[in-house]
PDB file of C-alpha atoms in Angstrom:
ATOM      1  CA  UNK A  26    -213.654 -13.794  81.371  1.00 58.00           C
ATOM      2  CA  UNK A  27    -215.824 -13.899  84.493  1.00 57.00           C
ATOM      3  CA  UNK A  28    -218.230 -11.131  85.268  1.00 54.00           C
ATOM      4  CA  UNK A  29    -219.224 -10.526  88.567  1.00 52.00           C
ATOM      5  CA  UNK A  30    -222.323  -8.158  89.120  1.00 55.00           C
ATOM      6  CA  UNK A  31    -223.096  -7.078  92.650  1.00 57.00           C
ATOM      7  CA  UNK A  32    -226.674  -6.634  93.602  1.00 68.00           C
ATOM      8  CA  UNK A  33    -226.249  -5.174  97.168  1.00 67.00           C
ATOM      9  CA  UNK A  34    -223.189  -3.608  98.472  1.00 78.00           C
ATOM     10  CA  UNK A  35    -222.224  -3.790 102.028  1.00 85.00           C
ATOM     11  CA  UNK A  36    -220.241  -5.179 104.670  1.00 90.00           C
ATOM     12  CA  UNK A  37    -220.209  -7.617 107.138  1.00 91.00           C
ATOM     13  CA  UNK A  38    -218.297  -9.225 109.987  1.00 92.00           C
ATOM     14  CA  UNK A  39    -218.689 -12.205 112.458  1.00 95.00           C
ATOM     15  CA  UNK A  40    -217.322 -11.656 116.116  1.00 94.00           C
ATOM     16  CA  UNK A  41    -217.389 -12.387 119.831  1.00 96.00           C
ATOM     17  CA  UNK A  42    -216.561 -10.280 122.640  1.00 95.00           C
ATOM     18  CA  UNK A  43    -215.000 -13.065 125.442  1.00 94.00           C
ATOM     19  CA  UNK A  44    -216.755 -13.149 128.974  1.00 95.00           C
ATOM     20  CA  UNK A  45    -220.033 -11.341 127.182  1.00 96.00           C
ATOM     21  CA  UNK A  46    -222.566 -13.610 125.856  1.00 95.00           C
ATOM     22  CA  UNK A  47    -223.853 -12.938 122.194  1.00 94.00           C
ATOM     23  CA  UNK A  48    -227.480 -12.906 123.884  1.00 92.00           C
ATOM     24  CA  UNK A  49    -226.529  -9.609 125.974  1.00 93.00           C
ATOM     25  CA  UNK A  50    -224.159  -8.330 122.832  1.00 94.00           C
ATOM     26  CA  UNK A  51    -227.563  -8.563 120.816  1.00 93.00           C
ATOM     27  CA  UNK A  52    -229.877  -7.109 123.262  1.00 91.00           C
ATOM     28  CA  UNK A  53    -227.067  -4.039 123.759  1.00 92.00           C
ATOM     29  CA  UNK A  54    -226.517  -3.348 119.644  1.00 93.00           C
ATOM     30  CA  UNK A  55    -230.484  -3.023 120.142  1.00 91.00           C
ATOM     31  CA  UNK A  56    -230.976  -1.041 122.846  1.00 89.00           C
ATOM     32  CA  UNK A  57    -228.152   1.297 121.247  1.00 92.00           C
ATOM     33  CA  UNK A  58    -230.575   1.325 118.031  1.00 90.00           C
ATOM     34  CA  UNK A  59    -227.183   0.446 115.756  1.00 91.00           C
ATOM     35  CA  UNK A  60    -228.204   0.263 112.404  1.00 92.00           C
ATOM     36  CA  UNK A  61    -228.057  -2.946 110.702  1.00 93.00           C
ATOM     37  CA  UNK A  62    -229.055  -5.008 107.549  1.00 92.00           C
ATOM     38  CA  UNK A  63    -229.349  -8.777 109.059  1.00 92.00           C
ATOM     39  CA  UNK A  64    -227.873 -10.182 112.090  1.00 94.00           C
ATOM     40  CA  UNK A  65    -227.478 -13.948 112.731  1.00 93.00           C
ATOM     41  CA  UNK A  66    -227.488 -15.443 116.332  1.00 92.00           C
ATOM     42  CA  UNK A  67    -225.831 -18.854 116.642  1.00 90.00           C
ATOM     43  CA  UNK A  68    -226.116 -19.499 120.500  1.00 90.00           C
ATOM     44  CA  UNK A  69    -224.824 -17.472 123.878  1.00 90.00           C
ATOM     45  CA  UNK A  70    -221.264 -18.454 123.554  1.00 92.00           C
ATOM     46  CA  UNK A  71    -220.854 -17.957 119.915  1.00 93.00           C
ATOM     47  CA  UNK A  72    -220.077 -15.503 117.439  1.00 95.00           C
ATOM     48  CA  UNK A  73    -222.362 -13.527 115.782  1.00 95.00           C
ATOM     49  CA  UNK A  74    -222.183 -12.085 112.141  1.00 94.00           C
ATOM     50  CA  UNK A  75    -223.515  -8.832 111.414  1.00 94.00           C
ATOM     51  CA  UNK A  76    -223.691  -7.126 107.789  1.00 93.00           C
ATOM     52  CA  UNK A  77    -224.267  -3.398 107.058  1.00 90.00           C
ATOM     53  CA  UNK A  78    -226.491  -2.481 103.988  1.00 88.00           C
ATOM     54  CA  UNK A  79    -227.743   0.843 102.512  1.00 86.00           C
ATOM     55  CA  UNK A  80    -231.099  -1.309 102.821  1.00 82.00           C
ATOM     56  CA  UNK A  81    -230.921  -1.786 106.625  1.00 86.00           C
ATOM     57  CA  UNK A  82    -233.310  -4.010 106.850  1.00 86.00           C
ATOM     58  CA  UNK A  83    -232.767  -5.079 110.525  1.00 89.00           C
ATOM     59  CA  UNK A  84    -233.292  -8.863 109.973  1.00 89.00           C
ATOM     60  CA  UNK A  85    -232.527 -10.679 113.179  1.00 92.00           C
ATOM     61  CA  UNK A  86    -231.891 -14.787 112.642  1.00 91.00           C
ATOM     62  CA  UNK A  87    -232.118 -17.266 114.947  1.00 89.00           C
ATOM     63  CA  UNK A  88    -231.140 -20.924 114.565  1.00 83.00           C
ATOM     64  CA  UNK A  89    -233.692 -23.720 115.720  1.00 79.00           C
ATOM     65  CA  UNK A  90    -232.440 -26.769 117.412  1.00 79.00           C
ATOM     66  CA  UNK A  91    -232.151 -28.789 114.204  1.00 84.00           C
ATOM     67  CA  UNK A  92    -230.739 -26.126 112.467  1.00 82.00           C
ATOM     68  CA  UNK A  93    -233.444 -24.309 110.444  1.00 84.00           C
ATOM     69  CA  UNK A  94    -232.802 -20.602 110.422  1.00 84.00           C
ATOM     70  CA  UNK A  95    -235.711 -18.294 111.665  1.00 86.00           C
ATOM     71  CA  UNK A  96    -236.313 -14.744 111.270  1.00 85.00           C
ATOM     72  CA  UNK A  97    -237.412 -12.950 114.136  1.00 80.00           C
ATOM     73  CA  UNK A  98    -237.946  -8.562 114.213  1.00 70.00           C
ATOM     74  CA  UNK A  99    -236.487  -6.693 116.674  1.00 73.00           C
ATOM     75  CA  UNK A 100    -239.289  -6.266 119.404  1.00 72.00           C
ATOM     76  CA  UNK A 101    -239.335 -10.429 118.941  1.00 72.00           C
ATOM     77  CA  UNK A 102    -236.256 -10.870 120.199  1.00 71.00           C
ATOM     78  CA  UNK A 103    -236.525  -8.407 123.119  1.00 67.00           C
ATOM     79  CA  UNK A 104    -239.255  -9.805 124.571  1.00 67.00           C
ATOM     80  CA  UNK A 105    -237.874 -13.505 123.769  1.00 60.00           C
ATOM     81  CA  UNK A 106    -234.394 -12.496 126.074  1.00 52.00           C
TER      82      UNK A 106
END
């Protein structure tokens, strides 16, 4: 019998709205002040995944060139775009 125990309950989804970059999609789900637990930015013309926590942490990601994820708050990503 397997046991599964969840730690954090929540939701997530990845998506892409066509002829919007994920840049401006990011800096709009800000300036809206959505609520969020972590948010992960792959590049302009990609998808992004979003997750929804009662924690709501507001974690932004960002990937470096090679690959290597990289948290970054809120007000560094709007002055970064």
């Amino acid at each position: 019998m397997v046991k599964y125990e969840l730690r954090r309950l929540g939701a997530a989804c990845d998506f892409r709205i066509v002829g919007l970059g994920s840049d401006r999609l990011i800096e709009w789900i800000l300036e809206q002040q959505l609520l969020f637990d972590s948010l992960y930015y792959y590049g302009c013309d990609q998808p992004i995944h979003i997750s929804y926590a009662p924690q709501q942490r507001q974690n932004i990601w960002t990937f470096t060139d090679g690959g290597v994820p990289t948290r970054k708050g809120i007000g560094q990503w709007l002055s970064k775009v």
